[in-house]
Short mmCIF file of C-alpha atoms in Angstrom, two decimals:
data_model
loop_
_atom_site.label_atom_id
_atom_site.label_comp_id
_atom_site.label_asym_id
_atom_site.label_seq_id
_atom_site.Cartn_x
_atom_site.Cartn_y
_atom_site.Cartn_z
CA MET A 35 38.98 10.31 -72.30
CA ALA A 36 41.98 11.15 -70.44
CA SER A 37 45.19 12.75 -71.68
CA PRO A 38 48.69 11.94 -70.34
CA ASN A 39 49.38 13.90 -67.16
CA ALA A 40 51.85 16.76 -66.91
CA GLN A 41 54.36 15.99 -64.18
CA PRO A 42 53.90 18.32 -61.20
CA ASP A 43 56.57 20.07 -59.17
CA LEU A 44 56.77 17.56 -56.31
CA ARG A 45 58.05 20.06 -53.75
CA LYS A 46 55.14 22.42 -54.45
CA LEU A 47 52.69 19.52 -54.40
CA GLY A 48 54.05 18.36 -51.03
CA GLU A 49 53.82 21.87 -49.59
CA ARG A 50 50.24 22.29 -50.81
CA LEU A 51 49.11 18.93 -49.45
CA LEU A 52 50.84 19.60 -46.14
CA THR A 53 49.06 22.93 -45.63
CA GLN A 54 45.72 22.30 -47.37
CA GLY A 55 45.41 18.53 -47.33
CA PRO A 56 44.00 16.42 -50.18
CA VAL A 57 40.52 17.09 -51.57
CA LYS A 58 39.51 13.65 -50.29
CA THR A 59 40.91 10.16 -49.74
CA LEU A 60 39.59 6.60 -49.78
CA ARG A 61 41.20 3.36 -48.66
CA THR A 62 40.99 0.34 -50.94
CA PRO A 63 41.35 -3.40 -50.24
CA LYS A 64 42.68 -4.00 -53.77
CA ARG A 65 46.14 -5.45 -54.14
CA VAL A 66 48.19 -2.64 -55.71
CA ARG A 67 51.68 -3.20 -57.07
CA ILE A 68 54.31 -0.96 -58.62
CA GLN A 69 56.76 -2.36 -61.15
CA PHE A 70 59.92 -0.48 -62.09
CA GLY A 71 61.64 -1.96 -65.08
CA SER A 72 61.20 -5.71 -64.59
CA THR A 73 61.09 -5.57 -60.77
CA ILE A 74 58.07 -5.33 -58.46
CA VAL A 75 59.21 -2.64 -56.06
CA ALA A 76 56.05 -2.21 -53.96
CA ASP A 77 53.20 -4.58 -53.08
CA THR A 78 50.31 -3.65 -50.79
CA THR A 79 46.64 -4.15 -49.90
CA SER A 80 46.64 -0.84 -48.00
CA ALA A 81 46.80 1.65 -50.88
CA LEU A 82 45.07 5.00 -50.59
CA TYR A 83 43.13 6.85 -53.29
CA VAL A 84 44.19 10.49 -53.00
CA TRP A 85 42.44 13.30 -54.85
CA GLU A 86 45.13 15.97 -55.14
CA HIS A 87 42.57 18.01 -57.12
CA ASP A 88 38.90 17.66 -58.04
CA TYR A 89 39.32 15.67 -61.24
CA TYR A 90 40.64 12.17 -60.55
CA PRO A 91 42.64 10.26 -57.91
CA PHE A 92 46.20 8.97 -57.64
CA TYR A 93 47.40 6.02 -55.63
CA TYR A 94 49.60 6.53 -52.59
CA VAL A 95 51.13 3.39 -51.05
CA PRO A 96 52.69 2.81 -47.60
CA LEU A 97 56.44 3.20 -47.32
CA SER A 98 56.45 -0.28 -45.74
CA ALA A 99 55.19 -1.73 -49.06
CA PHE A 100 58.53 -0.99 -50.78
CA ARG A 101 61.35 -3.47 -50.95
CA GLU A 102 64.08 -2.44 -48.55
CA GLY A 103 66.86 -0.22 -49.87
CA LEU A 104 65.18 0.77 -53.15
CA LEU A 105 63.77 4.11 -51.99
CA GLN A 106 66.10 6.85 -50.73
CA PRO A 107 65.65 10.59 -50.05
CA LYS A 108 67.14 12.80 -52.77
CA ASP A 109 70.51 14.29 -51.87
CA ASP A 110 69.52 17.77 -53.10
CA ASP A 111 66.22 17.92 -51.18
CA GLU A 112 66.32 20.62 -48.51
CA SER A 113 64.60 18.21 -46.13
CA SER A 114 66.10 14.93 -47.36
CA SER A 115 65.24 12.87 -44.31
CA SER A 116 62.60 10.22 -43.75
CA SER A 117 61.73 12.02 -40.50
CA SER A 118 60.71 15.20 -42.36
CA SER A 119 57.07 16.17 -42.94
CA PHE A 120 57.60 15.29 -46.58
CA TYR A 121 60.54 14.76 -48.90
CA THR A 122 61.29 13.90 -52.51
CA ALA A 123 63.01 10.58 -53.09
CA LYS A 124 64.74 8.39 -55.65
CA LEU A 125 63.64 4.89 -56.60
CA THR A 126 66.61 2.83 -57.79
CA VAL A 127 66.75 -0.71 -59.21
CA GLY A 128 70.15 -1.68 -60.60
CA ASP A 129 71.22 1.07 -63.00
CA ARG A 130 67.68 2.41 -63.42
CA THR A 131 66.56 5.42 -61.35
CA THR A 132 63.58 7.75 -61.17
CA ASP A 133 63.26 10.79 -58.92
CA ARG A 134 59.53 11.21 -59.48
CA VAL A 135 58.73 10.16 -55.92
CA LEU A 136 57.12 12.11 -53.07
CA ALA A 137 57.01 10.68 -49.54
CA PHE A 138 55.37 11.87 -46.32
CA GLY A 139 56.96 11.28 -42.92
CA ALA A 140 55.30 8.95 -40.44
CA ASP A 141 55.22 11.56 -37.66
CA LEU A 142 52.93 14.26 -39.07
CA PRO A 143 51.17 16.18 -36.28
CA PRO A 144 47.65 14.90 -35.45
CA ASN A 145 46.17 18.27 -36.47
CA SER A 146 47.98 18.34 -39.84
CA ALA A 147 45.76 18.70 -42.92
CA ALA A 148 47.85 15.93 -44.49
CA ARG A 149 47.72 13.56 -41.48
CA VAL A 150 46.03 10.84 -43.56
CA LEU A 151 49.13 10.78 -45.82
CA ALA A 152 51.58 10.04 -42.98
CA GLY A 153 53.90 7.22 -44.00
CA TYR A 154 52.61 7.13 -47.58
CA VAL A 155 54.50 7.46 -50.86
CA ARG A 156 53.49 8.81 -54.27
CA VAL A 157 55.23 7.45 -57.39
CA GLU A 158 54.48 9.24 -60.66
CA PHE A 159 52.31 7.11 -62.96
CA SER A 160 53.96 8.55 -66.07
CA ALA A 161 57.56 8.15 -64.86
CA ALA A 162 59.69 6.24 -67.37
CA GLY A 163 59.84 2.53 -66.61
CA VAL A 164 57.03 2.60 -64.01
CA ALA A 165 53.98 0.33 -64.31
CA TRP A 166 51.05 0.04 -61.90
CA PHE A 167 48.79 -2.97 -61.30
CA GLU A 168 45.45 -3.45 -59.56
CA GLU A 169 45.40 -7.14 -58.65
CA ASP A 170 46.76 -8.64 -61.92
CA GLU A 171 45.56 -5.96 -64.34
CA ARG A 172 47.79 -3.12 -65.46
CA ILE A 173 46.31 0.38 -65.12
CA TYR A 174 47.30 3.51 -67.00
CA VAL A 175 47.45 7.31 -66.46
CA HIS A 176 45.81 7.21 -63.01
CA PRO A 177 43.52 4.88 -61.04
CA ARG A 178 39.93 4.60 -62.19
CA ASP A 179 37.80 6.80 -59.99
CA PRO A 180 35.57 4.58 -57.79
CA TYR A 181 32.91 7.32 -57.85
CA LYS A 182 32.69 7.40 -61.65
CA ARG A 183 31.46 4.89 -64.18
CA ILE A 184 31.04 4.23 -67.90
CA ASP A 185 27.85 2.98 -69.56
CA ILE A 186 27.90 1.95 -73.24
CA LEU A 187 24.45 1.59 -74.74
CA PRO A 188 23.34 0.72 -78.29
CA SER A 189 20.92 3.25 -79.79
CA THR A 190 18.97 3.45 -83.05
CA ARG A 191 18.84 7.26 -82.93
CA ARG A 192 20.38 8.42 -86.23
CA VAL A 193 23.66 10.30 -85.90
CA ARG A 194 25.08 12.73 -88.47
CA VAL A 195 28.44 14.47 -88.06
CA PHE A 196 29.41 17.75 -89.75
CA VAL A 197 32.98 19.06 -89.88
CA GLU A 198 33.39 22.66 -91.01
CA GLY A 199 29.80 22.45 -92.31
CA THR A 200 30.47 19.31 -94.37
CA LEU A 201 28.61 16.06 -93.70
CA VAL A 202 31.39 13.61 -92.87
CA ALA A 203 29.61 10.70 -91.16
CA GLU A 204 26.08 9.33 -90.95
CA ALA A 205 24.84 6.22 -89.15
CA PRO A 206 21.35 4.82 -88.42
CA SER A 207 22.61 3.52 -85.08
CA ALA A 208 25.57 4.01 -82.78
CA MET A 209 27.01 3.13 -79.39
CA HIS A 210 26.42 5.93 -76.88
CA LEU A 211 29.10 6.14 -74.20
CA TYR A 212 28.14 7.85 -70.96
CA GLU A 213 31.10 8.72 -68.73
CA THR A 214 30.54 10.54 -65.46
CA GLY A 215 31.42 14.21 -65.80
CA LEU A 216 31.98 14.19 -69.58
CA PRO A 217 29.73 14.73 -72.62
CA VAL A 218 27.99 11.74 -74.20
CA ARG A 219 30.23 10.25 -76.89
CA TYR A 220 28.80 8.69 -80.06
CA TYR A 221 30.78 5.78 -81.48
CA LEU A 222 30.03 5.06 -85.13
CA PRO A 223 31.02 2.20 -87.47
CA ALA A 224 33.72 2.95 -90.05
CA THR A 225 31.06 2.48 -92.78
CA SER A 226 29.34 5.64 -91.50
CA ILE A 227 31.96 7.86 -93.16
CA ALA A 228 30.24 9.80 -95.97
CA GLY A 229 31.88 9.14 -99.34
CA ASN A 230 34.91 7.06 -98.39
CA LEU A 231 37.61 6.60 -95.77
CA GLU A 232 39.98 8.88 -97.69
CA LEU A 233 38.46 11.64 -95.56
CA MET A 234 40.30 10.08 -92.62
CA GLN A 235 44.04 10.77 -92.38
CA ASP A 236 46.05 8.61 -89.99
CA SER A 237 47.60 10.54 -87.11
CA GLU A 238 50.60 9.63 -85.00
CA THR A 239 48.78 10.90 -81.91
CA THR A 240 47.89 8.39 -79.20
CA THR A 241 46.42 8.91 -75.75
CA LEU A 242 45.79 6.63 -72.78
CA CYS A 243 42.57 6.43 -70.80
CA PRO A 244 42.31 4.42 -67.57
CA TYR A 245 38.72 3.47 -68.45
CA LYS A 246 39.04 2.64 -72.15
CA GLY A 247 42.68 1.97 -73.01
CA GLU A 248 44.91 3.38 -75.76
CA ALA A 249 43.28 5.57 -78.41
CA ASN A 250 44.50 6.17 -81.95
CA TYR A 251 43.47 9.21 -83.96
CA TYR A 252 42.45 10.39 -87.41
CA SER A 253 42.46 13.89 -88.80
CA VAL A 254 39.65 14.82 -91.19
CA VAL A 255 40.76 15.99 -94.64
CA LEU A 256 38.25 18.16 -96.51
CA PRO A 257 38.69 18.93 -100.24
CA PRO A 258 39.22 22.60 -101.16
CA GLU A 259 35.60 23.09 -102.27
CA LYS A 260 34.31 21.87 -98.90
CA GLY A 261 36.71 23.20 -96.31
CA LYS A 262 37.85 26.62 -95.19
CA GLY A 263 40.87 26.15 -97.40
CA GLU A 264 38.80 26.86 -100.52
CA GLY A 265 41.09 28.03 -103.28
CA LYS A 266 44.14 27.32 -101.14
CA GLY A 267 44.11 23.55 -100.97
CA GLN A 268 42.50 21.02 -98.68
CA THR A 269 41.56 21.68 -95.06
CA VAL A 270 42.94 19.33 -92.40
CA VAL A 271 41.08 19.25 -89.09
CA LYS A 272 43.67 17.62 -86.85
CA ASP A 273 43.00 14.75 -84.43
CA VAL A 274 39.23 15.23 -84.35
CA VAL A 275 38.40 11.50 -84.50
CA TRP A 276 39.58 8.70 -82.22
CA TYR A 277 39.11 4.96 -81.93
CA TYR A 278 40.26 2.06 -79.76
CA ARG A 279 41.68 -1.02 -81.47
CA THR A 280 41.85 -3.04 -78.25
CA PRO A 281 39.91 -1.28 -75.50
CA THR A 282 39.72 -2.45 -71.91
CA HIS A 283 37.32 -5.28 -71.08
CA GLU A 284 34.63 -2.97 -69.73
CA SER A 285 34.72 -0.88 -72.92
CA ALA A 286 34.91 -3.76 -75.42
CA ARG A 287 31.69 -2.66 -77.17
CA ILE A 288 33.45 0.34 -78.77
CA ALA A 289 36.34 -1.63 -80.32
CA GLY A 290 37.09 -0.27 -83.80
CA LEU A 291 34.29 2.33 -83.73
CA LEU A 292 34.92 5.99 -84.58
CA CYS A 293 34.17 8.87 -82.24
CA PHE A 294 34.21 12.58 -83.13
CA TYR A 295 35.03 15.33 -80.64
CA ASN A 296 31.59 16.83 -79.89
CA GLU A 297 33.40 19.98 -78.78
CA LYS A 298 35.00 20.50 -82.23
CA VAL A 299 32.36 19.25 -84.71
CA ASP A 300 28.59 19.54 -85.11
CA ILE A 301 26.50 16.47 -84.33
CA GLU A 302 22.88 15.92 -85.29
CA LEU A 303 21.10 13.32 -83.16
CA ASP A 304 17.71 12.00 -84.27
CA GLY A 305 17.18 15.06 -86.46
CA LYS A 306 18.14 17.63 -83.78
CA MET A 307 21.41 19.56 -83.94
CA LEU A 308 23.16 19.35 -80.59
CA GLU A 309 24.98 22.21 -78.91
CA ARG A 310 28.72 21.77 -78.68
CA PRO A 311 29.45 20.77 -75.09
CA LYS A 312 31.84 22.61 -72.82
CA SER A 313 34.50 20.38 -71.30
CA ILE A 314 38.24 20.26 -70.61
CA PHE A 315 38.65 19.14 -74.24
CA ALA A 316 36.82 22.13 -75.76
#
């Protein structure tokens, strides 16, 4: 599961890419479009996957894919010229503007570490009003990594979930979700909750995942006699359960099922207590 991205300092990102280059890149024949507000501002079949770091890619699109006049260098950029090695820019449609744009000049030296980015533009996925599409499907957070995959398999290995030492959920079968680079996730039916659903407290937290869609969350509420709050009231373990009401097509098998953070609870699988995994969510 992916969390919403923090927006980077575009000048620092440009400087790093210019001197060090991206981790790797890959061209794609997919039709990639950027919508800003209600207007398609860029349309291309020459997008580039760019790994700015080791974790997941972004899309960069050719400057030529943008509608003329919508993209302009920022006035306060020290190198606000389309002939510069790189520059930050503004995307403007009517009275709507975003400055979360980084562009690389077309004339980067042949020996530049960023030569593959020459003439390409990065528009922040999370910028207000921006939407990205692969062919005719909207994508969120960042592009799905073409080197990663998700497998969702039904299993009759019994799953039991303990929160703060209390048995909270138990199911004779579950959906096991295998996602490259992350721990196995166990998705359980709502009827697996031990006792009743009053243990689950609705949370306002939501996150977006490019592979699974939008997740909603529950916190687990333990009575005083069961939680660490003994004698002081109930214990609330915040946002430890998530579920997808309407997941993406490829993840449809987990719709409505509950998943507990392995990193924050104890899970028994087929009678064996699992170690808590180490991940970016630990």
